[in-house]
Short mmCIF file of C-alpha atoms and ligand atoms in Angstrom, two decimals:
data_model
loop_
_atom_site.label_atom_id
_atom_site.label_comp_id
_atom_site.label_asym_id
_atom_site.label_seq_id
_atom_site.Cartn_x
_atom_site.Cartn_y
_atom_site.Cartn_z
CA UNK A 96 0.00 0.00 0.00
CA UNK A 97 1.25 3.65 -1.10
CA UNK A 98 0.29 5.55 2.23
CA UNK A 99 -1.14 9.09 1.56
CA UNK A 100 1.51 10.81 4.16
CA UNK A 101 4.37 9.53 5.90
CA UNK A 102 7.09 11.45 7.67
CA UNK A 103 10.95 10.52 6.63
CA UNK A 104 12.56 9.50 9.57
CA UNK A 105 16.33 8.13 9.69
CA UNK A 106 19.04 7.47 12.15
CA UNK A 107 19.34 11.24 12.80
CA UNK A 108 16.13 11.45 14.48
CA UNK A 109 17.23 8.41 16.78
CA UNK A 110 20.18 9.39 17.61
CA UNK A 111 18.49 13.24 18.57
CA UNK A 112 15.94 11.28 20.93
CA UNK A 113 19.11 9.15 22.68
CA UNK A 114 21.18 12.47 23.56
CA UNK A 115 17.79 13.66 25.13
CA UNK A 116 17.88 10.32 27.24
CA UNK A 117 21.79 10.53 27.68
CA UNK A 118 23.04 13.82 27.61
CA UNK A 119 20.11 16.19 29.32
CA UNK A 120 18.65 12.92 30.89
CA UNK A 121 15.60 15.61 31.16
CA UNK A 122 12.55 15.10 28.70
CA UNK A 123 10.27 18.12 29.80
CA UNK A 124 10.81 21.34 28.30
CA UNK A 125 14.72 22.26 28.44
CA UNK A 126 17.39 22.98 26.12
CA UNK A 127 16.27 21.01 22.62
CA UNK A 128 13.47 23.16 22.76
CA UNK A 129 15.62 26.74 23.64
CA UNK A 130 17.72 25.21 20.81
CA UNK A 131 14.66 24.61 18.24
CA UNK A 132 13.44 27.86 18.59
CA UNK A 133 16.91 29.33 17.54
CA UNK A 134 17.19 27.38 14.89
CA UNK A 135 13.94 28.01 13.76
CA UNK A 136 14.50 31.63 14.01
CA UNK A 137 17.58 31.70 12.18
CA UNK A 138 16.22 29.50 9.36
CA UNK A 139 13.25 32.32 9.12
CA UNK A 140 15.97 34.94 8.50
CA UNK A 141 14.58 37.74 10.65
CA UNK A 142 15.92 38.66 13.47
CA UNK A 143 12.78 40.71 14.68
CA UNK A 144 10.75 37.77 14.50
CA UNK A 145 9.53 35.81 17.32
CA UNK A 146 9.03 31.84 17.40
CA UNK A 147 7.35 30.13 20.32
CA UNK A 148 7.21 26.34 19.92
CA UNK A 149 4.19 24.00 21.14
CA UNK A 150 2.71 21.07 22.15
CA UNK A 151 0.97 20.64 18.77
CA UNK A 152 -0.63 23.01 15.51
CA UNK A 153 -4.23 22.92 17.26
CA UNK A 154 -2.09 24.76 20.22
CA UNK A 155 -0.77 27.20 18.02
CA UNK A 156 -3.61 28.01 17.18
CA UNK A 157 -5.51 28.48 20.20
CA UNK A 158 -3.05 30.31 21.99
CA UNK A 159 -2.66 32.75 19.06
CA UNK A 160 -6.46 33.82 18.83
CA UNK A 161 -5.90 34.12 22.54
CA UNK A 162 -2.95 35.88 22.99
CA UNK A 163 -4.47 38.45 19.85
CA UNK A 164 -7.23 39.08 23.27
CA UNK A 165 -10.27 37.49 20.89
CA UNK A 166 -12.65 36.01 23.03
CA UNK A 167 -16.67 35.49 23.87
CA UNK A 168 -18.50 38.04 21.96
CA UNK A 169 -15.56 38.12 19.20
CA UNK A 170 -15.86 36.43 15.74
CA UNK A 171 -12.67 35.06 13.34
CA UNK A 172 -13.48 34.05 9.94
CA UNK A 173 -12.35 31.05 8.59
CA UNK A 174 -12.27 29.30 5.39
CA UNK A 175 -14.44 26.19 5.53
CA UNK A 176 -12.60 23.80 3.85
CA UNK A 177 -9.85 23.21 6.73
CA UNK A 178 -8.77 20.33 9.35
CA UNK A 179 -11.11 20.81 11.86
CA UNK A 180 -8.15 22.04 14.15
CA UNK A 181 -8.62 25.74 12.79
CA UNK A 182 -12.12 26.05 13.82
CA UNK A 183 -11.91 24.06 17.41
CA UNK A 184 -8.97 26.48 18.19
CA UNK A 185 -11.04 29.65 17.73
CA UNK A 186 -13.96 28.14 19.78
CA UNK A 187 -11.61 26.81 22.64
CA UNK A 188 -11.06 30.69 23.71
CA UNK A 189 -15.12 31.47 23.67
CA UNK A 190 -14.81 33.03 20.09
CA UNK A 191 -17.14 31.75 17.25
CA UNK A 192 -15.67 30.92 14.37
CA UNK A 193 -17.39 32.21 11.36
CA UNK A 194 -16.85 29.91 8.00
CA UNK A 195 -16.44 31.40 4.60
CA UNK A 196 -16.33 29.92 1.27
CA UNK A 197 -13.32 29.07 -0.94
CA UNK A 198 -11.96 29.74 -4.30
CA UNK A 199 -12.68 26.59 -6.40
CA UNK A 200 -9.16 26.14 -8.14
CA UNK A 201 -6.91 26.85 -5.13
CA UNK A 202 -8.97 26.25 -2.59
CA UNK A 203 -8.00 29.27 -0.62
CA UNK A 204 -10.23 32.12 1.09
CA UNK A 205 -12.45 33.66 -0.77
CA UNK A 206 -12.08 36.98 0.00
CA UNK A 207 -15.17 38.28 -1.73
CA UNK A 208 -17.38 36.30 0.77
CA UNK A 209 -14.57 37.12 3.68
CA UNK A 210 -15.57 41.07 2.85
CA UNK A 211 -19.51 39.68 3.43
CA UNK A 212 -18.71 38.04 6.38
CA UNK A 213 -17.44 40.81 8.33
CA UNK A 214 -19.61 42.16 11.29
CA UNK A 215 -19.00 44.74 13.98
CA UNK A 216 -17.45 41.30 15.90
CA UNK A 217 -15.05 40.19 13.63
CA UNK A 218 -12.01 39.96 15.38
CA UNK A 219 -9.59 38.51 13.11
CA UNK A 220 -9.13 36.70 9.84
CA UNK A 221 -7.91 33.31 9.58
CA UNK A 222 -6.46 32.44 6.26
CA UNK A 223 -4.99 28.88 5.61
CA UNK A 224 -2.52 27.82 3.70
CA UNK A 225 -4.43 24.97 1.56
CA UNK A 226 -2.33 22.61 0.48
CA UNK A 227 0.63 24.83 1.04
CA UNK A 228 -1.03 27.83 -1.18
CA UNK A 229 -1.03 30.99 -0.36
CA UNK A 230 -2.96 32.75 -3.76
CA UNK A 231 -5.08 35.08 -2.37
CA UNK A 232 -3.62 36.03 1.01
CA UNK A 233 -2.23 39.47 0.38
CA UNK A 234 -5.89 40.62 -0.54
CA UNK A 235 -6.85 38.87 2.65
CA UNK A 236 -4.37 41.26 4.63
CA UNK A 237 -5.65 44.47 2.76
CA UNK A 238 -9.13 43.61 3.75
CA UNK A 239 -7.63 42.83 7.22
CA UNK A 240 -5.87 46.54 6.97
CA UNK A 241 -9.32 48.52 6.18
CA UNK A 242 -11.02 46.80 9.02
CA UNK A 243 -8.29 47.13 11.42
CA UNK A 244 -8.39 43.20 12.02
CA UNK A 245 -5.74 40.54 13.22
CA UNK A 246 -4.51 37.86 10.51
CA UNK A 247 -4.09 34.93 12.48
CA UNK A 248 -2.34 32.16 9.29
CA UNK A 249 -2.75 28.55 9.95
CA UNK A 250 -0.04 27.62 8.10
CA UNK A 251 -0.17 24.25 9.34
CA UNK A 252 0.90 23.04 5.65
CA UNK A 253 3.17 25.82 4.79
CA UNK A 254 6.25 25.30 6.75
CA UNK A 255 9.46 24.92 4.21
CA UNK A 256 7.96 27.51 1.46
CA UNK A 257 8.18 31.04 0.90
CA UNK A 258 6.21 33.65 0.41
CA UNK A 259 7.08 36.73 -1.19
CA UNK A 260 10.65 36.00 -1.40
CA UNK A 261 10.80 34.81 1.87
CA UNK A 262 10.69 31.54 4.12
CA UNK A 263 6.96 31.26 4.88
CA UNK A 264 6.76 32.77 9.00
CA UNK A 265 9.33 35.88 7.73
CA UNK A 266 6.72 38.14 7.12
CA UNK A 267 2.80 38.46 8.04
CA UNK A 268 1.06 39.09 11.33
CA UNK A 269 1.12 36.13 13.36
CA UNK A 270 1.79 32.51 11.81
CA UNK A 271 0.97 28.90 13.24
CA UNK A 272 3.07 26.05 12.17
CA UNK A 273 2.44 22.14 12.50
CA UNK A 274 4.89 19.44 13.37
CA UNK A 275 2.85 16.97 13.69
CA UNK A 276 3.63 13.24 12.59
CA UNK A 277 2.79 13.97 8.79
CA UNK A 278 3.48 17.46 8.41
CA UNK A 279 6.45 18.54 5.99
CA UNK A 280 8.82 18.64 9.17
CA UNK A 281 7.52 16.22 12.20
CA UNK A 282 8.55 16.47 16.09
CA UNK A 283 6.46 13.66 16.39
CA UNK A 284 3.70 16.15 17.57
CA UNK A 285 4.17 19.76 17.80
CA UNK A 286 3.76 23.40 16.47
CA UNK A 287 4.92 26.85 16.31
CA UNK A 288 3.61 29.80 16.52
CA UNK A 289 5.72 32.75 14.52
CA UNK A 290 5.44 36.99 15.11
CA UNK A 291 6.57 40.27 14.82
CA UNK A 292 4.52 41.32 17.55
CA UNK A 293 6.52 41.01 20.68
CA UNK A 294 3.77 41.24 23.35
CA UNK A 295 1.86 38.28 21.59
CA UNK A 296 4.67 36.13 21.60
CA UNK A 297 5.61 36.91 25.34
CA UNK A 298 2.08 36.39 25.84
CA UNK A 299 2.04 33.09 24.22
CA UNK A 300 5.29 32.02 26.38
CA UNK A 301 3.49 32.27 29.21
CA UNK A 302 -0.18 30.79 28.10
CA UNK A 303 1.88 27.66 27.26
CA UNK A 304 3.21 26.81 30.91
CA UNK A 305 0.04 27.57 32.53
CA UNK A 306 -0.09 31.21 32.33
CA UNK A 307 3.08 31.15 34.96
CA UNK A 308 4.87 34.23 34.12
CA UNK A 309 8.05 34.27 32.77
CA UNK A 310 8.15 30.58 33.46
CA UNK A 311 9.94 30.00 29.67
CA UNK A 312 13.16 31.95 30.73
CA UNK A 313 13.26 29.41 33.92
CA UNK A 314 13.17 25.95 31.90
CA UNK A 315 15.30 27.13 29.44
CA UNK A 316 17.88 27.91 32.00
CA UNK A 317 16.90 24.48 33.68
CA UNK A 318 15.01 26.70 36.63
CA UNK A 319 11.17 26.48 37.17
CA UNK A 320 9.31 29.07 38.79
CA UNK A 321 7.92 28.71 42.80
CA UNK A 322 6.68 31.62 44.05
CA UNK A 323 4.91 33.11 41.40
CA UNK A 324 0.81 35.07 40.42
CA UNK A 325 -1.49 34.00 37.60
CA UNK A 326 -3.39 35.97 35.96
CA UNK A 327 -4.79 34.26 32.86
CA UNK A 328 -6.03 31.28 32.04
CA UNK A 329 -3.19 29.13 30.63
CA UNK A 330 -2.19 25.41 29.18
CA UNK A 331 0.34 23.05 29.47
CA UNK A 332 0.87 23.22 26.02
CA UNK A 333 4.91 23.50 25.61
CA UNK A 334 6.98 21.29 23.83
CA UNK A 335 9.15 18.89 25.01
CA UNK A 336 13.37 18.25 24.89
CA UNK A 337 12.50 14.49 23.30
CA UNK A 338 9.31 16.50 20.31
CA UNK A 339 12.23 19.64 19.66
CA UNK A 340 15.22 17.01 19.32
CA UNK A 341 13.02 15.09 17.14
CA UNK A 342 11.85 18.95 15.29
CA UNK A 343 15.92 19.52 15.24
CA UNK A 344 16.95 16.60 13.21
CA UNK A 345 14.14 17.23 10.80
CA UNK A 346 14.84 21.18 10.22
CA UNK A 347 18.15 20.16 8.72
CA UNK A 348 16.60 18.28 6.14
CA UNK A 349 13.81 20.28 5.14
CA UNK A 350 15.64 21.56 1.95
CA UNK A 351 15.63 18.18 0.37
CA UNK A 352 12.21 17.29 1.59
CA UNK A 353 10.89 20.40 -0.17
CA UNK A 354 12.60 19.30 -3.46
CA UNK A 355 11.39 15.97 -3.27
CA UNK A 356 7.52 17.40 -2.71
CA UNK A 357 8.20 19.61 -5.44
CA UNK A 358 9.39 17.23 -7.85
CA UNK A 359 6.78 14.94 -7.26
CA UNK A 360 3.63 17.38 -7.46
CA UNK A 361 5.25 18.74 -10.69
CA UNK A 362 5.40 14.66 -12.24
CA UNK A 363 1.94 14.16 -10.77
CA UNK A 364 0.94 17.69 -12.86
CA UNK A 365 2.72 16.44 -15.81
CA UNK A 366 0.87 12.86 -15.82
CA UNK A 367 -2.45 13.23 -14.95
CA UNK A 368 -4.78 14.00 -17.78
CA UNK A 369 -8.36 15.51 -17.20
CA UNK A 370 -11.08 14.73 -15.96
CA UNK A 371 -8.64 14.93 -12.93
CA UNK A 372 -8.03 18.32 -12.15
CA UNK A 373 -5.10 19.28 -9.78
CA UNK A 374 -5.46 22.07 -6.74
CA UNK A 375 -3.16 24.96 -8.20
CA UNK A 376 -0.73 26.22 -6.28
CA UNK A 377 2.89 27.77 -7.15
CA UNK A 378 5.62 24.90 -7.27
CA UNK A 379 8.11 27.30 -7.76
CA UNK A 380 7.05 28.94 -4.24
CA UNK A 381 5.25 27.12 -1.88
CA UNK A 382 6.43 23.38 -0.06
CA UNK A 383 3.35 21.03 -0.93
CA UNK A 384 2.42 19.13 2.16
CA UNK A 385 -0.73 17.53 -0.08
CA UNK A 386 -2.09 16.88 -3.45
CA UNK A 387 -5.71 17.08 -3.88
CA UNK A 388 -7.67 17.16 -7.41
CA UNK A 389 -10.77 17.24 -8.08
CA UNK A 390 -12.84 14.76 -10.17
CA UNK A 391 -16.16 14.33 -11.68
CA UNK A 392 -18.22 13.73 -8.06
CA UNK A 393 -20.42 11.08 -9.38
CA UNK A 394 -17.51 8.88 -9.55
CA UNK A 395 -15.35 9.94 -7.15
CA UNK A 396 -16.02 7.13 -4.51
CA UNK A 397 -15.78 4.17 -7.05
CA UNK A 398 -12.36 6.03 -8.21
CA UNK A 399 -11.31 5.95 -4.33
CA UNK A 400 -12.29 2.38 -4.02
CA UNK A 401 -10.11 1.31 -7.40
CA UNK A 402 -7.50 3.18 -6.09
CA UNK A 403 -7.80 1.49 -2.44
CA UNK A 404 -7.95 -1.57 -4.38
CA UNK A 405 -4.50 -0.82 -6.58
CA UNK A 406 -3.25 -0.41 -3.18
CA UNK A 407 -3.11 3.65 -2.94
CA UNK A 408 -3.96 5.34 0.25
CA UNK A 409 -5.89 8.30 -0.96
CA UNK A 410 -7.95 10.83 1.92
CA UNK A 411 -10.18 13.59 1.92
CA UNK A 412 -8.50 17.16 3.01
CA UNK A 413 -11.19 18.94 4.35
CA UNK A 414 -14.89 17.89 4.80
CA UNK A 415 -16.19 21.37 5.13
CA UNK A 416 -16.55 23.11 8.74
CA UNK A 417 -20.14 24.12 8.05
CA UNK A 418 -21.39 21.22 7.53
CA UNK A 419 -20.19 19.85 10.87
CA UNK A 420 -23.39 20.28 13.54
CA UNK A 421 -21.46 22.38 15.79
CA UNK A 422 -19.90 24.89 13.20
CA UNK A 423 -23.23 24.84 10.91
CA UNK A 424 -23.23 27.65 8.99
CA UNK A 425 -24.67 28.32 4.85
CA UNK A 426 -23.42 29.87 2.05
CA UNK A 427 -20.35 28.08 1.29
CA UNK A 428 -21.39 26.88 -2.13
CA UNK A 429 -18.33 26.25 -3.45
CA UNK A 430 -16.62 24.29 -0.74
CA UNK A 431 -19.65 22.27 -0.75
CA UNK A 432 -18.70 21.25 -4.72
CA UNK A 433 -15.01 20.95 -3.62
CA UNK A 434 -16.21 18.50 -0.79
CA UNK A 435 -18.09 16.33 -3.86
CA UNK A 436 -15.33 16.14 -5.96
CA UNK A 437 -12.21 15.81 -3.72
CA UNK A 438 -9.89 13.43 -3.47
CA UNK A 439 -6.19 13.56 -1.93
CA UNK A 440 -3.41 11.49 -3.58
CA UNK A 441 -0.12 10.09 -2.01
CA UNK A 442 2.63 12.83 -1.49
CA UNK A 443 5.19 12.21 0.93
CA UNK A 444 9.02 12.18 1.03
CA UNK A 445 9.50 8.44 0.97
CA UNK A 446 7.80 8.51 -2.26
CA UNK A 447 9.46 8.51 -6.08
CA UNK A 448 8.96 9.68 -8.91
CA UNK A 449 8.17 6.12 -10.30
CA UNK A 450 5.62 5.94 -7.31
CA UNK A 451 4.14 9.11 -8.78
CA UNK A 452 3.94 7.13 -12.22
CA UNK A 453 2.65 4.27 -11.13
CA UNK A 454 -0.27 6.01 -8.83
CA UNK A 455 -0.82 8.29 -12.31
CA UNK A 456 -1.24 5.40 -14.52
CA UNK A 457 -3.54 3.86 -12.17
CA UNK A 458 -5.78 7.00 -12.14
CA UNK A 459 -5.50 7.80 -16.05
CA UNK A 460 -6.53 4.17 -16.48
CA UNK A 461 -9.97 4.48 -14.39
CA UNK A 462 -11.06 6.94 -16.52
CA UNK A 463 -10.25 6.15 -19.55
CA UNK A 464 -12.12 3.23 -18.49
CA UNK A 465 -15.73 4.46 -18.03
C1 PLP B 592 -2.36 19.59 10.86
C2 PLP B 592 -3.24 20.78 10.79
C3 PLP B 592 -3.60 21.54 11.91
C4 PLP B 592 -3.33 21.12 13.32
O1 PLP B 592 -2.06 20.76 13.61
P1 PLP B 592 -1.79 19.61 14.72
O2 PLP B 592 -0.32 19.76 14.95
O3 PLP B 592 -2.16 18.31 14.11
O4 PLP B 592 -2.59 19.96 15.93
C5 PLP B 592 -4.34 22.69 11.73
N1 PLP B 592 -4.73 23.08 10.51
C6 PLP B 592 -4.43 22.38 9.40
C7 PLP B 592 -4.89 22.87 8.08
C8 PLP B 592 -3.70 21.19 9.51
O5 PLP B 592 -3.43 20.48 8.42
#
């Protein structure tokens, strides 16, 4: 079987989790994680910006929208055809996540129906990066400029591109990364959360050890806080020495990973012959983490069963938000199409290109077949 994601893991990533058991012979939050955050920073390339690592994406998330003060009474909009995560991290700090629809070739915001959405509530705008894309985003941030609104990216699937010239998390207002065990780079689970905006990221330092302040600066110098005041409500949602070690190994790799993604969404691009129509986004630019198309609905489960049946591992990247019964919302007409025809193919970096041929020939094939 062809798995739809798998992370790349070699002896790098052992030998990272042994010097956590030999070396620091401490697995909390310590010095991989101090470490991973530098690194991280200075494989951004900006000095003024500000990573906080975390327990996991979802975190990132949640702590961002908080940290940005959005709360009960306060609204985020969100495209609807996302992981779940994005949507159960806005409604974890008493916000409600309103969904809009997307654009039907990239499957990003639609920022049209983001401009319809917006109410004396909205808070903040929640762009994802859908499978990596990011076509539409700097309209999202003008719209986000007129109405004096945060731009909270989940950019969950981003992590390794760039955007405008840059590694994705060197510019925009605040960015969540994913390291979760099929994301482009893996910690096993974890996340990041990326900003120029020094009192969010101090904020967020805190809100991850409980709300204990200053409590970061402690671990990192292996200290922990005693005597201390609370003041908001926090999470134990750091990272920890054994997730960054893991996050460390991985970072030095990401170059070749991002090649490898690239090279096979460009053979899969090259191959595949209509119906089947690819989600567009910029190979040159962005660092695919998955590659949905988009096929004729009325066959699209007998394609996924042929496919299950070649032995292919295909998924379904995102049922929409508003259709789920506590995020039920309307007007998404698009995304409800998308949902229809969907389907995600295998793209991970223990894949070939001859893997990408053989999973292409096995899709032409079906239908050709009908
Ligand atoms: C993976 C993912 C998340 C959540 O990240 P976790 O690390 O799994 O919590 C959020 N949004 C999107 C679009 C994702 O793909």
């Amino acid at each position: 079987m062809i798995k739809l994601s798998q992370a790349t893991l070699g002896q790098e990533e052992q030998d990272a989790i042994a010097r956590v058991f030999t070396q620091h012979k401490y697995l909390g939050m310590g010095q991989e994680v101090k470490l991973f955050e530098e690194e991280l920073t200075a494989y951004i390339g900006m000095p003024d910006r500000h990573v906080v690592t975390v327990n996991t994406g979802t975190s990132a998330l949640h702590l961002a929208v908080q940290a940005c003060g959005i709360g009960p009474g306060d609204e985020v909009i969100i495209p609807s055809v996302t992981y779940v995560a994005s949507f159960q991290a806005v409604s974890a700090t008493g916000a409600k996540p309103v969904a809009c629809d997307v654009n039907p070739v990239t499957g990003f915001m639609d920022p049209d129906d983001v401009r319809r959405r917006i109410t004396p509530q909205t808070k903040a705008l929640m762009p994802v990066h859908y499978a990596s894309g990011t076509e539409g985003l700097a309209e999202v941030y003008a719209i986000a400029q007129a109405h004096n609104l945060r731009v909270i990216e989940d950019a969950a699937h981003a992590f390794g591109g760039t955007y405008q010239g840059r590694p994705v998390g060197a510019i925009g207002d605040v960015l969540c990364f994913s390291f979760d065990g099929i994301k482009n780079i893996t910690c096993g689970e974890g996340g990041a959360v990326v900003t120029g905006d020094v009192a969010v990221a101090a904020k967020i330092k805190d809100l991850r050890l409980l709300a204990v302040h200053k409590d970061s600066d402690q671990r990192f110098s292996g200290q922990r806080s005693w005597d201390f005041d609370v003041i908001d409500q926090g999470w134990r949602y750091h990272m920890s020495n054994i997730n960054a070690a893991i996050g460390r190994a991985q970072l030095k790799k990401v170059a070749g990973f991002v090649d490898l993604r690239r090279a096979l969404a460009r053979q899969y691009r090259t191959l595949l012959k209509a119906p089947v129509q690819p989600i567009m986004v910029d190979l040159t630019t962005v660092a695919p983490h998955i590659f949905p198309i988009l096929v004729p609905a009325e066959q699209r489960d007998a394609f996924q069963e042929y496919l299950k049946a070649h032995e292919i591992e295909t998924g379904l990247h995102y049922k929409p938000n508003h259709l789920l019964s506590r995020y039920r919302g309307t007007g998404c007409p698009n995304a409800e199409v998308m949902w229809a025809q969907m389907l995600t193919l295998p793209l991970h970096c223990n894949m070939t290109l001859a893997d990408v041929d053989h999973i292409a020939t096995a899709v032409n094939t079906f239908f050709k077949g009908d």
